[in-house]
XYZ file of C-alpha atoms in Angstrom:
786
model
C -36.333 -118.429 203.165
C -33.225 -117.319 200.901
C -34.178 -119.276 198.590
C -37.893 -117.598 198.087
C -36.167 -114.373 198.101
C -33.917 -115.535 195.681
C -37.489 -116.365 193.098
C -38.902 -113.046 194.865
C -35.828 -111.275 193.176
C -35.824 -112.301 189.672
C -39.432 -112.182 189.702
C -39.609 -108.060 190.788
C -36.631 -108.276 188.168
C -39.186 -109.904 185.250
C -41.844 -107.601 185.959
C -39.142 -104.720 185.708
C -37.721 -105.538 182.148
C -41.812 -106.563 180.452
C -43.374 -103.271 181.737
C -44.343 -100.764 178.658
C -43.046 -98.364 180.041
C -38.999 -97.884 180.161
C -36.765 -95.980 181.775
C -33.775 -95.901 180.051
C -30.449 -95.045 182.415
C -27.755 -91.936 181.178
C -24.551 -90.984 180.712
C -23.155 -86.924 180.634
C -23.531 -85.522 176.821
C -22.576 -82.159 176.858
C -24.802 -80.010 173.988
C -24.310 -77.384 173.950
C -26.551 -75.199 176.260
C -25.962 -77.460 180.021
C -22.895 -79.071 180.706
C -24.671 -81.750 182.187
C -27.952 -82.854 179.892
C -27.932 -86.619 179.862
C -29.082 -89.743 177.409
C -28.976 -93.476 176.799
C -26.175 -95.813 177.866
C -27.179 -99.484 179.537
C -29.478 -102.499 178.282
C -33.204 -101.717 178.966
C -32.744 -100.183 175.205
C -31.764 -103.271 173.977
C -35.599 -105.151 174.000
C -36.843 -102.073 172.032
C -37.436 -102.975 168.406
C -40.240 -100.719 167.589
C -39.885 -97.358 168.513
C -42.313 -94.597 167.696
C -40.920 -90.769 167.660
C -43.264 -88.039 168.053
C -41.156 -84.583 167.046
C -43.458 -81.387 168.422
C -41.960 -78.205 167.874
C -43.189 -74.738 166.690
C -46.459 -75.519 164.805
C -47.714 -78.128 166.457
C -46.983 -77.805 170.352
C -50.550 -79.589 171.081
C -52.155 -83.048 171.799
C -55.083 -82.708 169.414
C -55.980 -83.119 165.889
C -52.124 -84.071 166.032
C -52.135 -87.159 163.044
C -48.111 -88.105 164.333
C -49.491 -88.624 168.307
C -52.775 -90.197 166.843
C -50.904 -93.099 164.447
C -47.889 -93.400 167.512
C -50.836 -94.542 170.075
C -52.359 -96.874 167.114
C -49.218 -98.639 167.191
C -50.006 -101.625 168.792
C -46.144 -102.867 169.755
C -44.248 -99.786 169.184
C -43.436 -97.687 172.222
C -43.708 -93.886 171.955
C -41.226 -91.297 172.800
C -42.787 -87.907 172.375
C -39.629 -85.104 172.175
C -39.170 -80.929 171.058
C -35.429 -80.750 170.344
C -34.869 -76.305 170.983
C -31.978 -75.973 169.243
C -30.270 -72.969 168.097
C -30.911 -73.004 164.481
C -34.374 -73.515 164.474
C -35.346 -71.494 167.352
C -33.216 -68.382 166.134
C -35.831 -68.817 163.078
C -38.601 -68.861 164.747
C -41.291 -65.870 163.905
C -40.449 -63.202 166.430
C -37.260 -64.755 167.676
C -35.675 -61.669 166.770
C -38.063 -58.157 167.194
C -39.244 -59.888 170.767
C -36.969 -62.423 171.809
C -38.564 -62.691 175.433
C -42.483 -62.665 175.089
C -41.643 -65.242 171.976
C -39.474 -67.350 174.098
C -42.240 -67.364 176.930
C -44.836 -68.153 175.130
C -42.595 -71.817 174.047
C -41.606 -71.947 177.186
C -45.724 -72.125 178.552
C -46.367 -74.047 175.431
C -43.851 -76.890 176.153
C -44.796 -76.966 180.364
C -48.827 -77.207 179.392
C -48.098 -80.187 176.624
C -45.582 -81.610 179.421
C -48.757 -82.060 181.788
C -51.536 -83.109 179.141
C -49.346 -86.013 177.971
C -48.929 -87.363 181.885
C -52.514 -87.904 181.468
C -51.963 -90.608 179.597
C -48.335 -91.693 181.033
C -46.245 -89.952 178.031
C -43.361 -87.825 179.293
C -42.510 -85.344 177.259
C -38.923 -85.286 176.345
C -36.716 -81.994 176.000
C -33.297 -80.981 174.562
C -32.667 -78.076 174.818
C -29.454 -76.400 172.592
C -26.907 -77.810 170.418
C -26.464 -76.179 167.102
C -28.824 -77.826 164.889
C -32.075 -80.507 165.375
C -30.202 -82.993 163.945
C -27.047 -83.201 165.331
C -28.678 -83.737 168.255
C -31.212 -85.867 167.484
C -28.655 -88.312 166.146
C -27.027 -87.988 169.973
C -30.581 -88.755 171.034
C -31.256 -91.759 168.420
C -27.473 -92.911 169.443
C -29.063 -95.088 172.805
C -31.520 -96.614 170.658
C -30.703 -100.128 168.861
C -29.632 -99.645 165.055
C -32.106 -102.704 164.093
C -34.624 -101.335 166.089
C -37.133 -99.373 163.387
C -37.845 -96.327 164.602
C -40.484 -93.756 162.935
C -39.989 -90.187 163.538
C -43.455 -88.587 163.210
C -43.018 -85.012 162.387
C -45.584 -82.311 161.016
C -45.421 -80.725 157.393
C -46.132 -77.170 157.847
C -45.747 -76.332 154.346
C -43.652 -74.816 151.599
C -43.409 -71.867 153.227
C -43.074 -72.601 156.684
C -40.510 -75.464 155.507
C -38.526 -72.787 154.067
C -38.580 -70.412 156.974
C -35.805 -73.011 158.900
C -37.876 -73.354 161.898
C -40.330 -76.349 161.671
C -38.333 -79.163 162.829
C -39.094 -81.095 159.309
C -36.819 -78.327 157.814
C -33.652 -79.555 159.205
C -34.079 -83.367 159.263
C -30.659 -84.089 157.505
C -28.198 -86.478 158.324
C -30.445 -89.417 160.213
C -29.352 -93.204 161.011
C -30.483 -95.408 158.217
C -33.180 -97.373 160.645
C -35.319 -93.781 161.160
C -37.951 -93.388 158.761
C -39.483 -89.853 158.468
C -43.122 -89.562 158.696
C -44.214 -86.285 157.991
C -47.712 -85.785 158.463
C -50.399 -82.561 158.100
C -52.933 -80.602 159.248
C -54.721 -78.940 156.400
C -57.798 -77.308 156.052
C -58.208 -78.728 152.716
C -56.270 -82.066 151.981
C -57.280 -82.484 148.528
C -56.623 -79.276 147.036
C -52.616 -79.639 148.999
C -52.061 -83.045 146.914
C -51.970 -80.540 143.241
C -50.898 -77.184 144.437
C -49.551 -76.636 141.140
C -53.365 -76.460 139.929
C -54.062 -73.876 142.460
C -55.777 -70.994 140.512
C -54.033 -67.485 141.714
C -57.550 -66.022 142.877
C -59.007 -67.157 145.651
C -62.843 -67.275 144.138
C -61.410 -69.197 141.467
C -60.221 -71.377 144.194
C -63.540 -71.502 145.542
C -64.915 -72.793 142.665
C -62.304 -75.462 141.535
C -62.533 -76.805 145.006
C -64.924 -79.880 145.700
C -64.247 -80.066 149.170
C -65.074 -79.535 152.724
C -62.737 -78.385 155.430
C -61.106 -81.429 156.664
C -62.022 -82.759 160.190
C -60.122 -82.726 162.811
C -59.079 -86.029 164.553
C -58.632 -86.535 168.184
C -56.067 -88.236 170.011
C -57.227 -91.085 172.322
C -54.905 -91.404 175.636
C -56.025 -94.195 177.195
C -54.294 -96.088 174.021
C -51.007 -95.068 175.261
C -51.084 -96.001 178.369
C -48.161 -98.133 179.243
C -46.669 -97.668 176.352
C -43.979 -94.523 176.661
C -40.538 -94.581 176.810
C -38.654 -92.186 179.462
C -35.254 -90.941 178.774
C -33.653 -89.698 181.939
C -32.808 -85.837 182.539
C -34.536 -84.784 179.644
C -37.711 -84.160 180.925
C -36.651 -81.185 182.526
C -39.148 -77.794 180.778
C -36.771 -75.350 179.935
C -37.530 -71.934 181.396
C -37.843 -68.017 179.359
C -34.748 -67.631 180.429
C -32.800 -70.501 178.934
C -34.547 -70.106 175.583
C -33.902 -65.784 175.527
C -29.998 -66.715 176.704
C -30.178 -69.631 173.716
C -31.435 -66.965 171.782
C -29.122 -64.403 172.479
C -26.005 -66.022 172.032
C -27.177 -67.382 168.378
C -28.546 -63.833 167.473
C -25.944 -61.620 169.071
C -28.725 -59.462 171.090
C -28.148 -57.910 174.422
C -30.547 -58.107 177.488
C -31.590 -54.440 177.132
C -32.750 -54.474 173.470
C -34.472 -57.860 174.305
C -36.247 -56.389 177.703
C -37.512 -52.998 176.071
C -38.752 -54.924 173.150
C -41.071 -56.844 175.616
C -44.858 -56.186 175.151
C -44.842 -53.794 171.954
C -46.425 -56.407 169.620
C -50.164 -56.131 168.196
C -52.077 -54.729 170.932
C -54.300 -58.049 172.546
C -51.949 -60.584 170.991
C -49.484 -62.668 173.150
C -46.363 -60.288 171.784
C -48.796 -57.091 173.059
C -49.693 -57.283 176.669
C -52.000 -60.656 177.037
C -50.552 -63.009 179.896
C -47.585 -65.295 178.082
C -50.096 -68.776 179.873
C -52.976 -68.407 178.249
C -51.282 -69.307 174.622
C -51.216 -73.046 176.110
C -53.503 -75.568 174.529
C -55.622 -75.956 177.376
C -55.931 -72.271 178.271
C -57.031 -71.387 174.651
C -59.040 -74.807 174.082
C -61.330 -72.607 177.560
C -61.255 -69.283 175.963
C -62.718 -70.598 172.567
C -65.407 -72.933 174.325
C -66.389 -69.710 176.195
C -66.157 -67.705 172.493
C -69.004 -70.110 171.868
C -70.597 -71.741 174.234
C -70.912 -68.843 176.841
C -70.735 -65.873 173.977
C -72.974 -67.514 171.321
C -70.065 -66.198 168.902
C -71.372 -62.885 170.104
C -68.715 -59.965 169.827
C -70.971 -57.708 172.483
C -70.930 -60.940 174.807
C -67.323 -61.701 174.361
C -66.471 -57.894 175.142
C -68.441 -58.330 178.437
C -65.296 -61.197 179.300
C -62.678 -59.146 180.946
C -58.623 -60.542 179.301
C -56.064 -59.004 181.176
C -54.513 -57.624 178.465
C -51.303 -54.745 179.541
C -50.680 -52.304 177.525
C -47.544 -50.156 176.287
C -47.941 -46.931 177.513
C -44.567 -45.812 174.188
C -46.680 -47.599 171.897
C -49.216 -45.426 169.535
C -50.278 -48.553 168.230
C -51.271 -50.005 172.048
C -53.026 -46.045 172.001
C -55.468 -46.323 168.841
C -56.956 -49.798 169.729
C -57.481 -48.688 173.190
C -58.997 -45.781 171.467
C -60.861 -47.408 169.334
C -61.691 -49.664 172.088
C -63.273 -47.171 173.971
C -65.404 -45.290 171.807
C -67.138 -42.715 172.954
C -66.904 -44.084 177.269
C -63.108 -43.855 179.219
C -62.191 -47.152 179.700
C -61.170 -50.334 177.208
C -61.467 -53.075 179.569
C -65.190 -53.864 177.716
C -64.520 -52.627 173.970
C -67.214 -51.261 171.948
C -67.155 -54.127 169.623
C -68.759 -52.559 166.405
C -65.813 -50.009 166.710
C -63.355 -53.184 166.064
C -63.990 -55.714 162.524
C -66.546 -58.374 163.607
C -64.229 -60.817 165.427
C -61.139 -58.922 166.337
C -60.648 -58.988 169.902
C -60.556 -62.959 170.151
C -58.295 -63.518 166.344
C -56.416 -61.207 168.159
C -55.705 -63.572 171.111
C -55.455 -66.516 167.941
C -52.254 -65.243 166.796
C -50.235 -66.697 168.731
C -51.468 -69.894 169.767
C -52.412 -70.743 165.494
C -48.706 -69.959 165.044
C -47.658 -71.965 167.708
C -50.068 -74.584 166.921
C -51.459 -75.181 170.545
C -54.422 -75.041 168.502
C -55.420 -76.914 165.428
C -56.719 -73.915 162.653
C -59.044 -77.294 162.179
C -60.205 -77.587 165.454
C -60.887 -74.109 165.334
C -62.813 -74.299 162.485
C -64.995 -76.501 163.648
C -65.608 -75.193 166.759
C -67.604 -71.986 165.410
C -71.098 -72.500 164.222
C -72.754 -70.371 163.394
C -72.775 -68.943 159.789
C -75.565 -68.438 156.706
C -75.376 -67.296 153.283
C -75.208 -63.826 154.684
C -73.118 -63.575 157.685
C -70.074 -65.732 157.237
C -67.788 -66.586 160.883
C -64.661 -64.108 160.978
C -62.749 -67.094 162.924
C -63.579 -69.184 160.302
C -62.395 -66.335 157.435
C -59.173 -66.012 159.786
C -58.721 -69.517 159.441
C -59.117 -69.847 155.782
C -57.377 -67.099 154.571
C -54.414 -68.117 156.824
C -54.972 -72.035 154.999
C -55.263 -70.307 151.330
C -52.028 -68.012 151.781
C -50.072 -71.034 152.486
C -51.682 -72.664 149.271
C -50.996 -69.582 147.177
C -47.582 -69.521 148.088
C -46.589 -73.715 147.772
C -47.739 -72.996 144.695
C -45.947 -70.540 143.648
C -42.688 -71.993 145.468
C -43.176 -75.382 143.674
C -43.689 -73.541 139.693
C -42.351 -70.379 139.561
C -38.637 -70.197 139.748
C -38.457 -66.401 141.053
C -39.693 -68.355 144.313
C -37.032 -71.021 144.214
C -34.334 -70.736 146.824
C -31.905 -71.970 144.483
C -32.390 -69.147 141.990
C -29.382 -66.959 142.339
C -30.069 -64.432 139.742
C -32.277 -61.358 139.584
C -35.573 -60.526 142.185
C -37.037 -63.651 144.336
C -39.854 -63.732 146.463
C -39.708 -65.179 149.663
C -41.689 -65.479 153.088
C -41.831 -64.613 156.572
C -44.151 -64.300 159.084
C -45.434 -61.568 161.407
C -47.642 -62.267 164.292
C -48.127 -65.020 162.800
C -49.456 -63.908 159.251
C -47.203 -65.242 156.002
C -46.099 -62.296 154.320
C -44.008 -62.024 151.197
C -41.698 -59.711 150.100
C -39.310 -59.037 147.374
C -35.189 -59.364 147.956
C -32.585 -59.102 145.079
C -29.243 -58.208 144.894
C -28.461 -54.532 143.599
C -25.351 -54.906 142.881
C -21.604 -57.758 143.414
C -21.582 -55.451 147.333
C -24.727 -57.964 148.153
C -22.694 -59.086 150.845
C -22.877 -59.411 154.729
C -22.661 -55.877 156.268
C -23.080 -54.002 153.754
C -25.554 -50.484 152.873
C -29.268 -52.048 151.812
C -32.663 -50.580 150.499
C -35.851 -51.049 151.551
C -38.956 -50.365 149.433
C -42.810 -50.011 150.677
C -45.354 -49.596 147.755
C -48.517 -48.076 148.241
C -52.273 -48.281 148.776
C -53.709 -51.348 146.939
C -50.131 -51.990 145.435
C -47.974 -54.575 146.134
C -43.835 -55.027 146.162
C -43.934 -56.324 142.949
C -44.959 -52.982 141.751
C -41.608 -51.966 142.755
C -39.214 -54.676 140.878
C -38.912 -52.377 137.720
C -37.092 -49.615 139.606
C -35.554 -52.263 141.277
C -34.121 -53.257 138.137
C -32.837 -49.987 136.863
C -31.215 -49.105 140.508
C -29.360 -52.197 139.863
C -28.126 -51.324 136.778
C -26.782 -47.461 137.944
C -25.541 -48.389 141.247
C -23.592 -51.577 139.200
C -22.030 -48.805 136.835
C -20.688 -46.928 140.151
C -17.146 -47.589 141.712
C -17.430 -46.731 144.716
C -20.581 -47.529 145.629
C -21.838 -49.416 148.728
C -25.279 -50.588 147.935
C -25.747 -54.340 147.970
C -29.505 -55.502 148.682
C -32.741 -53.854 148.023
C -36.372 -55.566 149.858
C -39.690 -54.168 149.728
C -43.032 -56.118 152.019
C -46.170 -57.046 150.592
C -47.409 -54.926 153.846
C -50.306 -56.701 155.773
C -52.863 -56.143 153.989
C -52.061 -56.169 150.386
C -50.376 -57.696 148.038
C -49.952 -61.912 148.551
C -49.413 -60.952 152.211
C -52.358 -62.177 154.692
C -55.525 -60.018 155.141
C -56.928 -60.822 158.625
C -59.543 -59.715 160.379
C -58.261 -57.064 162.122
C -58.105 -52.892 162.598
C -55.125 -51.465 159.706
C -54.252 -48.153 161.075
C -50.824 -46.290 160.068
C -49.442 -46.979 163.458
C -49.847 -50.908 163.073
C -47.983 -50.468 159.634
C -45.527 -48.822 161.007
C -44.881 -51.638 163.120
C -45.099 -54.342 160.647
C -42.681 -52.800 158.730
C -40.315 -51.834 161.722
C -40.762 -55.895 162.715
C -39.676 -56.377 158.774
C -36.223 -54.482 159.201
C -35.659 -56.167 162.549
C -36.280 -59.596 161.071
C -35.941 -59.775 157.777
C -33.399 -56.577 156.518
C -30.838 -56.634 159.030
C -31.336 -60.097 159.815
C -31.521 -62.015 157.264
C -30.147 -59.959 154.882
C -27.595 -58.804 157.530
C -27.831 -55.143 156.164
C -25.319 -53.166 158.444
C -27.492 -49.954 157.165
C -30.229 -48.653 155.348
C -31.868 -46.335 153.507
C -35.987 -46.935 152.804
C -38.490 -45.431 151.030
C -41.913 -45.403 149.844
C -45.155 -44.377 147.634
C -47.987 -42.815 148.449
C -49.405 -44.203 151.564
C -46.056 -46.400 151.344
C -43.870 -43.214 151.550
C -45.505 -42.036 154.746
C -45.451 -44.906 156.576
C -41.822 -45.726 155.833
C -40.771 -42.186 156.972
C -42.345 -42.597 160.359
C -40.507 -46.307 160.399
C -37.325 -44.074 160.182
C -38.706 -41.840 162.706
C -39.312 -45.202 164.858
C -36.018 -47.030 163.761
C -33.759 -43.892 164.968
C -33.997 -43.744 168.470
C -32.288 -46.631 170.128
C -34.315 -45.192 173.550
C -36.323 -47.607 175.659
C -38.250 -44.735 176.870
C -39.716 -43.420 173.465
C -42.557 -43.023 171.748
C -42.926 -45.200 168.639
C -45.546 -47.224 166.682
C -45.138 -50.000 168.332
C -43.111 -48.914 171.469
C -39.698 -50.569 171.028
C -36.576 -48.808 170.639
C -35.575 -48.957 166.276
C -32.718 -50.061 165.474
C -30.318 -47.290 164.141
C -29.437 -48.467 161.250
C -31.721 -46.133 158.764
C -29.466 -43.473 157.443
C -31.835 -42.224 154.971
C -35.426 -41.661 153.058
C -36.689 -41.205 149.652
C -40.154 -40.199 149.715
C -42.575 -40.686 146.214
C -45.346 -39.016 146.132
C -46.512 -39.960 150.268
C -49.264 -39.552 151.754
C -49.515 -37.609 154.660
C -50.238 -34.808 156.533
C -47.404 -31.458 156.050
C -48.225 -28.358 158.750
C -47.268 -25.202 156.959
C -45.477 -22.165 159.848
C -49.409 -20.170 159.555
C -50.698 -23.368 161.041
C -48.232 -24.418 163.441
C -48.558 -20.168 164.319
C -51.657 -20.300 164.703
C -51.805 -23.591 166.824
C -49.301 -22.315 169.192
C -51.667 -18.947 169.605
C -54.551 -21.341 170.574
C -52.826 -23.350 173.261
C -52.596 -19.780 174.944
C -49.168 -20.056 176.064
C -49.129 -23.630 177.664
C -46.295 -26.217 175.429
C -47.746 -27.861 172.172
C -48.255 -31.837 171.707
C -47.424 -33.570 168.597
C -50.076 -35.880 167.961
C -48.037 -38.898 169.212
C -48.139 -37.715 172.458
C -51.607 -36.884 172.450
C -52.262 -40.178 170.665
C -50.301 -41.923 173.790
C -51.531 -39.720 176.409
C -55.914 -40.736 176.184
C -56.434 -36.774 174.354
C -57.946 -37.794 171.075
C -61.757 -37.174 170.680
C -63.806 -39.993 170.990
C -63.525 -42.791 168.181
C -67.557 -42.674 166.709
C -66.774 -44.775 163.201
C -69.809 -45.431 161.064
C -72.183 -48.702 161.994
C -69.354 -51.411 161.212
C -72.258 -53.412 159.183
C -72.859 -49.745 156.888
C -69.282 -49.507 156.648
C -69.003 -53.248 155.384
C -71.440 -52.947 152.554
C -69.932 -49.462 151.782
C -66.283 -50.938 151.947
C -67.956 -53.951 149.800
C -69.763 -51.772 147.364
C -66.697 -49.277 146.959
C -64.227 -52.914 145.484
C -67.164 -53.996 143.428
C -67.224 -50.591 141.439
C -63.210 -50.069 141.540
C -62.206 -53.287 139.844
C -63.829 -52.984 136.252
C -61.593 -49.629 136.527
C -58.440 -50.596 137.766
C -56.842 -50.345 134.089
C -58.700 -47.303 133.214
C -58.071 -45.789 137.299
C -54.471 -46.632 136.818
C -53.710 -44.669 133.421
C -54.974 -41.751 134.789
C -52.660 -41.721 137.738
C -50.036 -42.768 134.765
C -49.845 -39.637 132.469
C -47.073 -39.842 130.918
C -46.302 -43.267 130.435
C -49.499 -45.418 130.256
C -48.407 -48.135 128.524
C -46.574 -48.963 132.172
C -49.929 -49.533 133.009
C -49.119 -53.228 132.098
C -51.423 -56.543 132.298
C -49.553 -57.581 135.296
C -49.701 -54.799 137.029
C -53.879 -54.801 136.601
C -53.966 -58.972 137.013
C -52.055 -58.427 140.099
C -54.124 -55.081 141.819
C -56.481 -56.899 141.005
C -56.105 -60.664 142.156
C -54.951 -59.245 145.927
C -58.479 -57.503 145.833
C -60.018 -60.529 145.508
C -58.260 -62.501 148.943
C -60.587 -63.115 151.887
C -60.627 -60.317 154.409
C -59.597 -57.878 151.592
C -62.471 -55.855 153.065
C -61.095 -55.732 156.059
C -58.687 -52.672 154.921
C -61.403 -50.515 153.067
C -63.504 -50.877 156.890
C -60.192 -49.435 158.665
C -60.424 -46.805 156.527
C -63.553 -44.883 157.738
C -62.309 -44.926 160.364
C -58.797 -44.144 161.002
C -57.277 -42.197 163.679
C -55.632 -38.360 163.441
C -52.204 -38.916 161.566
C -48.473 -38.109 162.522
C -47.227 -34.915 160.736
C -44.195 -34.971 158.981
C -43.311 -31.758 160.413
C -42.690 -34.140 164.493
C -41.498 -36.958 162.101
C -38.566 -35.213 160.362
C -37.719 -32.767 163.135
C -39.498 -30.058 160.965
C -37.871 -26.418 162.018
C -41.531 -25.428 163.114
C -44.416 -27.501 164.042
C -42.719 -29.732 166.585
C -43.944 -30.321 169.720
C -42.542 -28.093 173.013
C -43.748 -30.681 175.715
C -40.319 -32.159 175.492
C -41.141 -33.801 179.113
C -39.901 -37.329 180.294
C -42.461 -39.686 179.482
C -43.204 -37.690 176.098
C -40.323 -38.032 174.531
C -40.841 -39.096 170.621
C -38.031 -39.793 167.558
C -37.564 -37.995 164.820
C -35.848 -38.471 161.952
C -33.190 -36.176 161.118
C -30.903 -37.693 158.348
C -31.324 -36.612 154.432
C -34.357 -37.333 152.550
C -35.248 -37.707 148.522
C -38.289 -36.992 146.937
C -38.553 -38.138 143.326
C -41.874 -36.669 142.913
C -44.337 -36.461 139.736
C -45.530 -33.168 139.340
C -48.633 -34.720 137.624
C -49.727 -36.356 139.890
C -53.808 -35.754 140.042
C -54.634 -36.994 143.623
C -53.480 -33.519 145.161
C -51.084 -31.156 144.507
C -47.527 -32.794 144.146
C -45.364 -29.452 143.731
C -46.475 -27.408 146.105
C -46.848 -30.743 148.779
C -43.087 -31.074 148.312
C -42.024 -27.272 147.973
C -43.831 -27.265 151.471
C -41.853 -30.296 152.928
C -39.144 -28.918 151.969
C -39.374 -25.367 153.931
C -39.331 -28.348 156.744
C -35.292 -28.299 157.209
C -32.898 -28.653 155.319
C -30.969 -32.217 154.120
C -35.129 -32.455 151.867
C -33.690 -32.961 147.817
C -36.493 -32.693 145.688
C -36.601 -33.686 142.535
C -39.075 -32.767 139.853
C -40.653 -35.573 137.593
C -42.766 -35.157 134.515
C -44.824 -38.283 135.732
C -47.926 -38.676 137.656
C -48.966 -40.707 141.661
C -46.627 -43.674 140.576
C -43.437 -42.354 139.021
C -41.262 -44.981 140.296
C -43.737 -47.729 138.455
C -44.311 -44.971 135.352
C -40.481 -44.027 134.719
C -38.068 -46.349 137.000
C -35.379 -45.547 134.453
C -35.969 -41.410 135.872
C -36.726 -42.879 139.298
C -33.731 -45.417 139.621
C -31.212 -41.759 138.588
C -32.401 -39.934 140.843
C -31.429 -42.284 143.370
C -28.219 -43.007 142.545
C -27.093 -39.846 142.347
C -28.386 -38.749 145.633
C -26.881 -41.909 147.151
C -23.762 -40.949 145.728
C -23.980 -37.156 146.530
C -25.542 -38.454 150.210
C -22.680 -41.568 151.346
C -20.305 -39.827 153.218
C -23.123 -37.831 155.324
C -25.236 -41.313 155.852
C -21.455 -43.159 157.147
C -21.288 -40.421 159.658
C -24.783 -40.870 160.719
C -24.859 -44.658 161.185
C -21.482 -44.542 162.674
C -22.699 -42.091 165.218
C -25.637 -44.359 166.056
C -23.001 -47.031 166.801
C -20.962 -44.907 168.689
C -23.984 -43.798 171.408
C -25.015 -47.810 171.730
C -21.644 -48.758 173.005
C -20.912 -45.733 175.210
C -24.824 -45.939 176.207
C -24.499 -49.586 177.075
C -21.265 -48.847 178.962
C -22.783 -46.930 181.297
C -25.753 -48.876 181.784
C -22.877 -52.083 182.791
C -21.340 -48.950 184.806
C -24.742 -47.985 186.604
C-alpha cells in the first residue's frame, strides 16, 4: 500500500512539473513602492528554455490587433509571460500625468484591470509590477528569475519616433537588458509601407495621398485558444494597482499635492475621459461595445447616436464644458440628447475615443475598418480621426529623421519637439534664450495667431535671445511656442474649436511643458492676434490657484504667470460708456461677466448654420484663400513686405492642407460670446459686480506690454491699444510702424521692446511670483489645520 502511495506521489509530481502553466515561487524584493513585491526563487524556472514576454504599456493596453501577443501565442514550444511595468519614469511621462493626474491614473488602472480579465479567458495571467525608478530596472529584476541560458523574446510596441521620444512608451526605456533578451518590436501602423521609408514622406498631405500606394492595414486577431496552457505565473505580481496606487507614485515623482490633483479632476475636454466620462468606459471591452453600438445600432449616424445616453459629468467651473453643453442643447433645455447639427460630424464619438486611442485600448486599424459608410462625397469622420493621427505621426517621424532642428541631441538654436494633449500629437518650439536656461529660471511662452504656427515666432525668439544675452541682470532662460491644436503641425481633429478649448490647451501646455519639462519657475506669456487674446485669457486662468474659481477648463492655474505681451491682439474691449449703458440696462441688478453668464447657462440659444452649408462655405473659403496667401500676408506686412518669405507662405499652405483643417473654419461660424479684456485683466470698469461664492473668476493683475503695429489693416490698432491701456494701470503700449504681425515683420523692434519691458518690470514680476508662492504655502497649511 505504501509503495502504491509512493508511486502515485511521484506521478503527481511529474504531472505538475509537466504542466504548461508554471507557477514560480517568490522571494521578496523591495521595488520602491510596495515593500513586499515578490520575484522568483525556486527550481521550476529552470525548466523554461524558451520564453515570450509580452510587454504591454500605454499605447497597447489591449488584446485585439496586438501583433506582439499574436506572435507569442503562435510559438509552438514557448511559454508566455504577459507583463505591465508601471515604473516612475515611464508613468511620469504619460500624457496627462501632470495636468490631470487622478483621471489619467484612473484610466490606466481600469485599462490594466480589463486587460487582465480578457487575458484570463485564454488562461494567461497578466503580471503587473508597480514602482521602481525605471522600466529597465524592473525588467532586469523580473527576468533574473529565468535561466540565463533561456532564450527570452521581449515583444514591445514601437509607437513611432515622436511618442518614443516622449519617454512613456515601454520601448523608450529598454537599456541594460540581459544578453539573453531579444527585443522584438512590433507596430500597429495604418500604412505600414510608408513607415519603411519615412524620409521620403512628402510634407503636404495631398502629395502624400498621391504617393501612397497602399490600403490601410487589416487588424490581426488574437486566437486565445492557442495560448491555453502556455502561461507562466509569478506569484504576487498579479495584483492590479488601484487608482490611488498610481496617483501616489505620480505625486511622489512629480511633487504634486493631493489638493491640486483633486481640483484638476474632470477638467479636460467635455465628453472625453478627462472631461466627464466614466473612467471604466475606457477599457477595451467597453470601448468595443461603444463602437459596435455606433456602427450596428446607429448605422454610423450622428442623430441616431445622439439618442444613446452616455453618462457624462459636467464640471460647473469649466467654461469649455459650459459652451459644449450650449452647443449640444441648441434651442432646447437639455444636452442629454445633443443636437448633432451643432457639433462637428462624428464629434461625440470622436471625443469618447481620444483616451482609448492614446492608451491603446482600441486599435486605430480596428477602428478604421469598423467604419463601413463612405463614398466620394462623404468620408467617415472616424476614419478621418484615425488618418489624421497617423499622418501627423508619420510627419513627425520624417522631421525627426531628416531635420537637425527636430533631433534631441541638437543642443544649439531653436528646436522643435512634440507632446500630446488629449491624445493629439502637437508640436512646439523650444529655445534657450540665455545661459540662464537652467532649472528654476524664468521663461517665456509665445502663441501664434490664426492660420500661423510656432515657426512664425522664431525670428522674434532669435532676436530676443540676442537682446537678453547682452543683459547681465536677466533671469530669463527658455522660450517655448506651441502650434495650437488645429494649426501648424499639430493635429486637426474633428472637434469643435472655441476660445475656451484653446485656452485649456494652453493651460495644459503651461503645466505639462513650460513648468514641468522646461522647469520654468515663473513665466511671461504673450501672443499675436487670436493668440494674443488666448494668451491673455490663459494668464487670467493661471493667475488663480483657487479650485472653486471659474476658468476655461475648470482647474486652478499654477500661479506662475507674472507678465503678458499682447501683439495686435484680437478680443473685445468695452469702453466706459458701454459699461455704463449695461449698468443702466440692468436696473440695479448685479452685473455678470461673460464667463459668469456662460457658466450659468445664460447665453442665448445656439443656432448655427446647417452643418453641410457651414462645411461647404469653409471649404470654399480655404480654396479661395490658399492661392492668395502671399498677397494677403504682404498686405498685413506694410512696412517690411520682404519678411513675407517662402517659408512663411509654404508653412501656412502646408498646414491648411492637413486633414481636418476645415473643422477650424466650420467652428468659426458658431463661436460663443468671448470674455472681454475688462474682466480678464481686472479693469477698473467692466468687471462683474456679482461676486458670489459660486461665480468667482480669476483675472490677471500683473504688468502687460503691447508692442502694437499701428498700420494694421484689420482694425484700428492704435485706438484699441489706447482703449485697453485705459482699463487699468500697468499696461505699457509701444507703438510700432508695422502691420498685423509686428513680431514677424519687425522682429528686432519687437524683441527690443520686450527686452526693455522685461528689465523695467523685473522687480514687479518677481514680487508677483513670490506673493503667489507665499499664498499657496499659507493656503495649504490652513487646509491641513482644518
